Amino acid sequence: MYYSLKNNLKSNFRNAVSKGIAKDGSLFFPKKITKLDKNALESVKSLSNIEIGFLVMKDFIGDEIKNSDLIKILEKSISFEFNLVPLGNFYSFELFHGPTLAFKDVGASFLANSLNLFNSNNKKKSTIIVATSGDTGAAVAKSFFRMHKFNVVILYPKNKITKFQEEQITSLGENIYPIEIDGSFDDCQSLVKRLLIDHDVLKELNINSANSINIGRWLPQIIYYFIMFRELLNNNINEKLAISVPSGNFGNICAGIVANKMGLPVEKYIASTNINDTIPRFLVNQVYKPYKTKRTISNAMDVNDPSNFPRIMKLFNNNFKDLKNKFVSYSFKDKQTRDEILLNYNSFNYLLDPHGSVGLLGLKKFFDLEKKKYTGVFLETAHPIKFEKTIKSIINSPFGTSIKTNKRKINTISIINNFKILKEIILEI
Ligand SMILES: *Cc1c(COP(=O)(O)O)cnc(C)c1O
């Protein structure tokens, strides 16, 4: 049902989820994306979140997970609200109401619970390794916490995530092992990719990744695009749709494009980025050239070599012109992100987080350039409380929230960006 993008290595769902990445070092991709027929698409209007999840995921899994188990997994991974909130002429689709307050909870929990099911008869523990630009680590840690068949190693870039995010990652302990790397997210990500295909590591450990390179994390993200569609239908909104997705590793927007291949009527996808702008530049000159990653206030998008972009190219059969028909990408500076947060706070008393702000900026730019009539939705991917210090400095006042910050001890290992040292630590765990 799946194949690797490099050497066309075949795999079923279970193996692809359990390995994370193919032996040739490339990403798995579904062999077939089944288009929902018109009736199924219309039925979404009256389905629950879990039923939508089932409809979306079933064909990607086939009979490798029993229906009753699939439903249990879905109940754990989409157990919270997704709200479509009008904001001026646009809509904010809020994905941050999960346990760690960012959209990553959906994919991370789906992956953890699928692996837990697959591993239930394994004697040996598995090691989950994940690189995080801020929110993935929290979601993965929370999802795997106290699943005793797993040790979870989380690599995060030193001084480049917020205090709140660091506390979420480092305060759990037990089977969660945070490691702070003196480098960027891209450094962390390349360490993960090397570990996953390293001979010594593979000999010693059942190792797997929980980044969106893993289809078990990537594909469930399709679900909330259909939940959004239900909300739009139920509000009688049926103009052409343009969706802006704040993008870093491009897993989320890539899932959105799969939703379109499955029949979700979306006219345009807008990949909104911060100044880490490899893809916006690529769309201008067709040259893929990552620069050194720069630090921004939308830190979960401080990525310059997005892992999922090959999948996006594949979805358009590597045809640049087809890609450009459906897909635009713009980048924004921190100053613009801040101004947009303040503007929406003052105009609508709505607090954007820095990522959602970039998403809204992308949507507005698209509307400025295109004169056609669209319904514009942006994904609000994290709760603003995760960026408390930044937000406070922008709106110049504290913001009331019932969410408690985690004040527990930070417990982490700190190392330089060095593969050999990391490998030694991981083999010791
Ligand atoms: C991870 C993340 C993003 C970027 O998502 P990708 O799938 O990596 O493109 C955007 N916003 C927030 C809040 C995130 O945590």
Coordinates of C-alpha atoms and ligand atoms in Angstrom, one line a residue:
M1 CA 0.0 0.0 0.0
Y2 CA 3.0 2.3 0.4
Y3 CA 6.3 2.8 -1.4
S4 CA 9.5 4.8 -0.7
L5 CA 10.0 7.9 -2.8
K6 CA 13.6 7.0 -3.7
N7 CA 13.9 3.4 -4.6
N8 CA 10.2 2.4 -4.7
L9 CA 10.6 0.0 -1.8
K10 CA 7.2 -1.5 -1.0
S11 CA 5.6 -1.5 2.4
N12 CA 2.3 -2.1 4.2
F13 CA 0.9 0.4 6.7
R14 CA 2.2 -1.4 9.8
N15 CA 5.8 -1.6 8.5
A16 CA 5.8 2.0 7.3
V17 CA 4.5 3.2 10.7
S18 CA 6.9 0.9 12.6
K19 CA 10.0 1.9 10.6
G20 CA 9.2 5.6 10.2
I21 CA 11.5 6.0 7.2
A22 CA 12.3 3.5 4.4
K23 CA 15.6 1.7 4.2
D24 CA 16.7 3.9 1.4
G25 CA 16.4 6.9 3.7
S26 CA 13.4 8.3 1.8
L27 CA 9.8 8.9 2.8
F28 CA 6.9 6.5 2.4
F29 CA 4.1 7.5 0.2
P30 CA 0.6 5.9 -0.3
K31 CA 0.3 4.0 -3.5
K32 CA -3.3 5.1 -4.0
I33 CA -5.3 8.0 -2.7
T34 CA -8.9 7.0 -2.9
K35 CA -11.3 9.7 -3.9
L36 CA -14.5 9.9 -1.8
D37 CA -17.6 9.7 -4.0
K38 CA -20.1 12.6 -3.9
N39 CA -22.4 10.9 -1.4
A40 CA -19.6 10.2 1.0
L41 CA -18.4 13.8 0.7
E42 CA -21.9 15.1 1.4
S43 CA -22.4 12.8 4.3
V44 CA -19.6 14.5 6.1
K45 CA -22.1 17.2 7.0
S46 CA -23.8 15.0 9.6
L47 CA -20.8 12.9 10.8
S48 CA -19.1 13.1 14.2
N49 CA -15.4 13.8 14.4
I50 CA -14.7 10.1 15.1
E51 CA -16.8 9.1 12.1
I52 CA -15.0 11.5 9.9
G53 CA -11.7 10.1 11.2
F54 CA -12.8 6.7 10.3
L55 CA -13.9 7.7 6.8
V56 CA -10.6 9.4 6.2
M57 CA -8.2 6.8 7.6
K58 CA -9.9 3.5 6.7
D59 CA -8.5 3.2 3.2
F60 CA -5.0 4.1 4.3
I61 CA -5.0 1.2 6.8
G62 CA -7.1 -1.4 5.1
D63 CA -7.6 -4.4 7.3
E64 CA -4.2 -4.0 9.2
I65 CA -6.1 -2.5 12.2
K66 CA -9.5 -3.9 13.2
N67 CA -12.3 -1.4 12.9
S68 CA -13.0 -1.5 16.6
D69 CA -9.4 -0.8 17.3
L70 CA -9.2 2.0 14.8
I71 CA -12.2 3.7 16.5
K72 CA -10.5 3.4 19.9
I73 CA -7.3 5.0 18.4
L74 CA -9.4 7.8 16.9
E75 CA -11.2 8.4 20.2
K76 CA -7.9 9.0 21.9
S77 CA -6.4 11.2 19.2
I78 CA -9.3 13.5 18.3
S79 CA -10.9 13.8 21.7
F80 CA -11.2 17.6 21.7
E81 CA -12.9 20.5 20.0
F82 CA -12.0 22.0 16.6
N83 CA -13.5 25.5 16.3
L84 CA -14.2 27.5 13.2
V85 CA -14.1 31.1 14.4
P86 CA -15.0 34.1 12.1
L87 CA -12.4 36.8 12.2
G88 CA -13.3 39.8 10.1
N89 CA -13.6 38.6 6.5
F90 CA -11.8 35.3 7.3
Y91 CA -12.1 32.2 9.5
S92 CA -9.7 30.9 12.0
F93 CA -9.8 27.2 12.3
E94 CA -8.5 26.4 15.8
L95 CA -6.5 23.2 16.1
F96 CA -5.0 23.8 19.4
H97 CA -7.5 22.5 21.9
G98 CA -5.7 19.2 22.5
P99 CA -3.7 18.3 25.6
T100 CA -0.4 20.1 24.6
L101 CA -2.1 23.0 23.0
A102 CA -0.9 22.6 19.4
F103 CA -2.3 20.7 16.3
K104 CA 0.5 18.1 16.7
D105 CA -1.6 16.3 19.3
V106 CA -3.7 14.6 16.7
G107 CA -0.9 13.0 14.7
A108 CA 1.3 12.2 17.7
S109 CA -1.5 10.5 19.6
F110 CA -2.6 8.5 16.5
L111 CA 0.9 7.3 16.0
A112 CA 1.5 6.4 19.7
N113 CA -1.7 4.5 19.9
S114 CA -1.2 2.7 16.6
L115 CA 2.4 1.7 17.6
N116 CA 1.2 0.6 21.0
L117 CA -1.3 -1.7 19.3
F118 CA 1.3 -3.1 16.9
N119 CA 3.9 -3.6 19.7
S120 CA 1.5 -5.3 22.1
N121 CA 3.2 -8.7 21.5
N122 CA 6.8 -7.5 21.2
K123 CA 9.1 -8.5 24.0
K124 CA 11.7 -5.8 23.2
K125 CA 11.1 -2.1 23.9
S126 CA 11.1 0.4 21.1
T127 CA 12.9 3.6 21.0
I128 CA 11.1 6.6 19.5
I129 CA 13.3 9.4 18.3
V130 CA 12.0 12.7 17.4
A131 CA 13.3 16.2 16.5
T132 CA 11.3 19.1 17.6
S133 CA 11.1 22.8 16.7
G134 CA 8.9 23.3 19.8
D135 CA 5.5 21.6 19.7
T136 CA 6.1 18.1 18.3
G137 CA 8.2 17.2 21.3
A138 CA 5.5 18.1 23.7
A139 CA 2.8 16.2 21.8
V140 CA 4.9 13.1 21.3
A141 CA 6.1 13.1 25.0
K142 CA 2.5 13.4 26.2
S143 CA 1.2 10.7 23.8
F144 CA 3.9 8.1 24.7
F145 CA 4.2 9.0 28.4
R146 CA 4.0 5.8 30.5
M147 CA 3.5 3.5 27.5
H148 CA 6.0 1.0 28.9
K149 CA 6.9 -0.5 25.6
F150 CA 8.5 2.7 24.5
N151 CA 11.5 5.0 25.4
V152 CA 11.1 8.4 23.8
V153 CA 14.1 10.5 22.9
I154 CA 13.4 14.1 22.1
L155 CA 16.0 16.3 20.4
Y156 CA 15.4 20.0 20.6
P157 CA 17.5 23.0 19.6
K158 CA 19.1 24.8 22.5
N159 CA 17.6 28.3 23.4
K160 CA 15.3 28.1 20.4
I161 CA 12.1 26.9 22.0
T162 CA 9.9 28.8 24.5
K163 CA 10.1 28.2 28.2
F164 CA 6.5 26.7 28.1
Q165 CA 7.5 24.3 25.4
E166 CA 10.7 23.3 27.1
E167 CA 8.8 22.6 30.3
Q168 CA 6.3 20.4 28.5
I169 CA 9.1 18.3 27.1
T170 CA 11.4 18.1 30.0
S171 CA 9.1 17.8 33.1
L172 CA 7.6 14.4 32.5
G173 CA 10.6 12.1 33.1
E174 CA 10.1 8.3 33.3
N175 CA 10.2 7.0 29.7
I176 CA 10.7 10.4 28.2
Y177 CA 14.4 11.5 27.5
P178 CA 14.9 15.0 26.3
I179 CA 18.2 16.0 24.8
E180 CA 19.1 19.6 24.1
I181 CA 21.3 20.1 21.0
D182 CA 23.5 23.1 20.5
G183 CA 22.2 23.7 17.0
S184 CA 19.1 24.3 14.9
F185 CA 16.0 22.2 14.3
D186 CA 17.4 21.2 10.9
D187 CA 20.5 19.9 12.8
C188 CA 18.2 17.9 15.1
Q189 CA 16.3 16.5 12.2
S190 CA 19.3 15.4 10.3
L191 CA 20.6 13.6 13.4
V192 CA 17.3 11.7 13.6
K193 CA 17.5 10.7 10.0
R194 CA 21.1 9.4 10.5
L195 CA 20.2 7.5 13.6
L196 CA 17.3 5.8 11.8
I197 CA 19.5 4.2 9.2
D198 CA 22.7 3.7 11.4
H199 CA 23.8 0.0 11.4
D200 CA 24.9 -0.1 15.1
V201 CA 21.7 1.6 16.2
L202 CA 19.5 -0.8 14.1
K203 CA 21.4 -3.8 15.5
E204 CA 20.8 -2.7 19.1
L205 CA 17.4 -1.0 19.1
N206 CA 14.0 -1.1 17.7
I207 CA 14.2 2.5 16.6
N208 CA 11.5 4.6 15.0
S209 CA 10.7 8.2 14.4
A210 CA 7.7 10.3 15.5
N211 CA 8.2 13.2 13.1
S212 CA 5.8 13.8 10.3
I213 CA 8.1 11.8 8.1
N214 CA 6.2 8.9 9.8
I215 CA 3.0 8.3 7.9
G216 CA 1.3 7.4 11.3
R217 CA 1.7 11.1 12.3
W218 CA 1.4 12.6 8.9
L219 CA -1.8 11.1 7.5
P220 CA -4.2 11.6 10.5
Q221 CA -3.8 15.3 9.9
I222 CA -6.0 14.9 6.9
I223 CA -8.9 14.4 9.3
Y224 CA -9.3 17.9 10.6
Y225 CA -9.5 19.3 7.0
F226 CA -12.7 17.3 6.7
I227 CA -13.9 18.5 10.1
M228 CA -13.3 22.0 8.9
F229 CA -15.3 21.2 5.7
R230 CA -18.2 20.0 7.9
E231 CA -18.2 23.2 9.9
L232 CA -18.2 25.2 6.6
L233 CA -21.1 23.2 5.2
N234 CA -23.1 23.6 8.4
N235 CA -22.6 27.4 8.3
N236 CA -23.8 27.3 4.6
I237 CA -20.4 28.6 3.4
N238 CA -19.9 27.2 -0.1
E239 CA -17.8 29.6 -2.0
K240 CA -14.5 28.6 -3.4
L241 CA -12.1 27.7 -0.6
A242 CA -8.6 29.1 0.0
I243 CA -6.7 27.6 3.0
S244 CA -3.6 29.1 4.5
V245 CA -1.4 26.8 6.6
P246 CA 1.5 28.1 8.7
S247 CA 4.2 25.8 7.5
G248 CA 7.6 24.6 8.7
N249 CA 8.2 21.0 7.9
F250 CA 5.3 21.1 5.5
G251 CA 3.6 18.0 6.9
N252 CA 0.4 19.7 7.8
I253 CA -0.2 21.4 4.4
C254 CA 0.9 18.2 2.6
A255 CA -1.9 16.4 4.5
G256 CA -4.3 19.2 3.4
I257 CA -3.4 18.5 -0.2
V258 CA -4.0 14.8 0.2
A259 CA -7.5 15.8 1.5
N260 CA -8.0 17.7 -1.8
K261 CA -7.0 14.6 -3.7
M262 CA -9.6 12.7 -1.7
G263 CA -12.2 15.1 -2.9
L264 CA -12.2 18.0 -0.5
P265 CA -13.0 21.0 -2.6
V266 CA -10.2 23.4 -2.1
E267 CA -9.1 25.9 -4.8
K268 CA -5.9 27.1 -3.3
Y269 CA -3.4 26.2 -0.7
I270 CA -1.3 28.9 0.8
A271 CA 1.9 27.8 2.6
S272 CA 2.7 30.7 4.9
T273 CA 6.2 30.8 6.3
N274 CA 8.4 33.0 8.4
I275 CA 11.7 34.3 7.0
N276 CA 12.9 30.7 6.7
D277 CA 11.7 30.8 3.1
T278 CA 13.1 28.0 1.1
I279 CA 9.8 27.1 -0.5
P280 CA 8.6 30.7 -1.3
R281 CA 11.9 31.2 -3.1
F282 CA 11.6 27.8 -4.8
L283 CA 8.2 28.8 -6.2
V284 CA 9.8 31.9 -7.7
N285 CA 12.9 30.5 -9.3
Q286 CA 12.5 26.7 -9.2
V287 CA 15.8 26.5 -7.3
Y288 CA 15.6 24.5 -4.0
K289 CA 18.3 26.1 -1.9
P290 CA 18.0 26.0 1.9
Y291 CA 19.9 28.7 3.8
K292 CA 21.0 28.5 7.4
T293 CA 18.0 28.4 9.7
K294 CA 17.1 31.7 11.3
R295 CA 15.4 32.2 14.6
T296 CA 12.0 33.8 14.7
I297 CA 9.0 34.2 17.1
S298 CA 7.1 31.5 15.2
N299 CA 9.8 29.0 16.2
A300 CA 7.9 25.8 15.3
M301 CA 8.4 27.0 11.7
D302 CA 12.1 27.7 11.9
V303 CA 12.9 25.0 9.3
N304 CA 14.7 25.5 6.1
D305 CA 14.8 22.0 4.6
P306 CA 11.2 20.8 5.0
S307 CA 11.1 17.0 5.0
N308 CA 7.6 16.8 3.5
F309 CA 8.3 18.8 0.4
P310 CA 9.2 15.8 -1.7
R311 CA 5.7 14.4 -0.9
I312 CA 4.1 17.6 -2.0
M313 CA 6.1 17.5 -5.3
K314 CA 5.0 13.9 -5.7
L315 CA 1.3 14.8 -5.2
F316 CA 1.7 17.0 -8.3
N317 CA 3.7 14.3 -10.1
N318 CA 6.8 16.5 -9.8
N319 CA 5.2 18.9 -12.2
F320 CA 6.1 22.5 -11.3
K321 CA 3.3 24.0 -13.3
D322 CA 0.6 21.9 -11.7
L323 CA 2.1 22.7 -8.3
K324 CA 1.9 26.5 -9.1
N325 CA -1.8 26.2 -10.1
K326 CA -2.8 25.0 -6.6
F327 CA -0.2 26.1 -4.3
V328 CA 1.3 29.5 -3.4
S329 CA 3.8 30.3 -0.6
Y330 CA 4.7 33.6 1.0
S331 CA 7.1 34.5 3.8
F332 CA 6.7 37.1 6.5
K333 CA 9.0 38.9 8.9
D334 CA 8.6 38.9 12.7
K335 CA 7.6 42.6 12.6
Q336 CA 4.6 41.8 10.3
T337 CA 3.7 38.8 12.6
R338 CA 3.7 41.1 15.6
D339 CA 1.7 43.8 13.9
E340 CA -0.9 41.3 12.8
I341 CA -1.3 39.9 16.4
L342 CA -1.8 43.5 17.7
L343 CA -4.3 44.4 15.0
N344 CA -6.5 41.4 15.6
Y345 CA -6.3 41.9 19.4
N346 CA -7.4 45.5 19.0
S347 CA -10.0 44.9 16.3
F348 CA -11.6 41.6 17.4
N349 CA -10.2 41.0 20.9
Y350 CA -8.8 37.8 19.3
L351 CA -5.4 36.6 20.4
L352 CA -3.4 34.9 17.6
D353 CA -0.3 32.9 18.3
P354 CA 2.7 33.8 16.2
H355 CA 2.1 30.8 13.8
G356 CA -1.6 31.6 13.3
S357 CA -0.6 35.2 12.7
V358 CA 1.7 34.1 9.8
G359 CA -1.1 32.0 8.5
L360 CA -3.5 35.0 8.5
L361 CA -0.9 37.2 6.9
G362 CA -0.5 34.7 4.0
L363 CA -4.3 34.6 3.6
K364 CA -4.5 38.4 3.4
K365 CA -1.7 38.6 0.9
F366 CA -3.3 36.0 -1.3
F367 CA -6.6 37.9 -1.2
D368 CA -4.8 41.1 -2.1
L369 CA -3.2 39.5 -5.1
E370 CA -6.2 37.5 -6.4
K371 CA -9.4 39.4 -7.1
K372 CA -11.6 36.3 -7.3
K373 CA -14.0 35.6 -4.6
Y374 CA -13.0 33.0 -2.0
T375 CA -13.8 31.9 1.4
G376 CA -10.5 32.2 3.3
V377 CA -9.6 30.0 6.2
F378 CA -6.3 29.9 8.1
L379 CA -5.3 27.2 10.5
E380 CA -4.6 28.5 14.0
T381 CA -2.0 25.8 15.0
A382 CA -1.1 26.7 18.6
H383 CA -2.5 28.3 21.7
P384 CA -1.0 31.8 22.3
I385 CA -0.2 30.9 25.9
K386 CA 2.7 28.8 24.6
F387 CA 4.3 32.1 23.5
E388 CA 3.3 34.1 26.5
K389 CA 6.4 36.3 26.7
T390 CA 6.2 37.3 23.1
I391 CA 2.5 37.9 23.2
K392 CA 2.7 40.0 26.3
S393 CA 5.4 42.2 24.7
I394 CA 3.1 42.8 21.7
I395 CA -0.2 43.5 23.4
N396 CA 1.5 45.2 26.3
S397 CA -0.7 43.5 28.9
P398 CA -1.0 40.2 30.6
F399 CA -3.6 38.0 29.1
G400 CA -6.2 36.1 31.1
T401 CA -6.3 32.4 30.6
S402 CA -7.4 29.5 32.7
I403 CA -4.5 27.4 31.5
K404 CA -1.8 26.7 34.1
T405 CA 1.8 26.9 33.1
N406 CA 3.8 23.9 34.1
K407 CA 6.3 25.0 36.7
R408 CA 8.1 21.7 37.3
K409 CA 11.8 21.1 37.1
I410 CA 13.5 21.0 33.8
N411 CA 15.4 17.8 33.4
T412 CA 17.5 17.4 30.3
I413 CA 20.8 16.3 28.8
S414 CA 22.7 19.0 26.9
I415 CA 25.2 18.2 24.1
I416 CA 26.9 19.7 21.1
N417 CA 25.7 18.9 17.6
N418 CA 27.7 15.7 17.2
F419 CA 26.4 12.4 15.9
K420 CA 28.8 10.1 17.7
I421 CA 28.1 11.6 21.1
L422 CA 24.4 11.4 20.5
K423 CA 24.6 7.8 19.4
E424 CA 26.5 6.8 22.5
I425 CA 23.9 8.3 24.7
I426 CA 21.1 6.6 22.9
L427 CA 22.7 3.2 23.0
E428 CA 23.0 3.7 26.8
I429 CA 19.3 4.4 27.5
Ligands
LIG1 C1 4.8 22.3 13.8 C2 4.0 23.6 13.7 C3 3.8 24.2 12.5 C4 4.4 23.7 11.2 O1 3.8 22.6 10.8 P1 4.5 21.7 9.7 O2 3.6 20.5 9.5 O3 5.8 21.3 10.2 O4 4.6 22.5 8.4 C5 3.0 25.4 12.5 N1 2.6 25.9 13.7 C6 2.8 25.3 14.9 C7 2.2 25.9 16.1 C8 3.5 24.1 14.9 O5 3.7 23.5 16.1

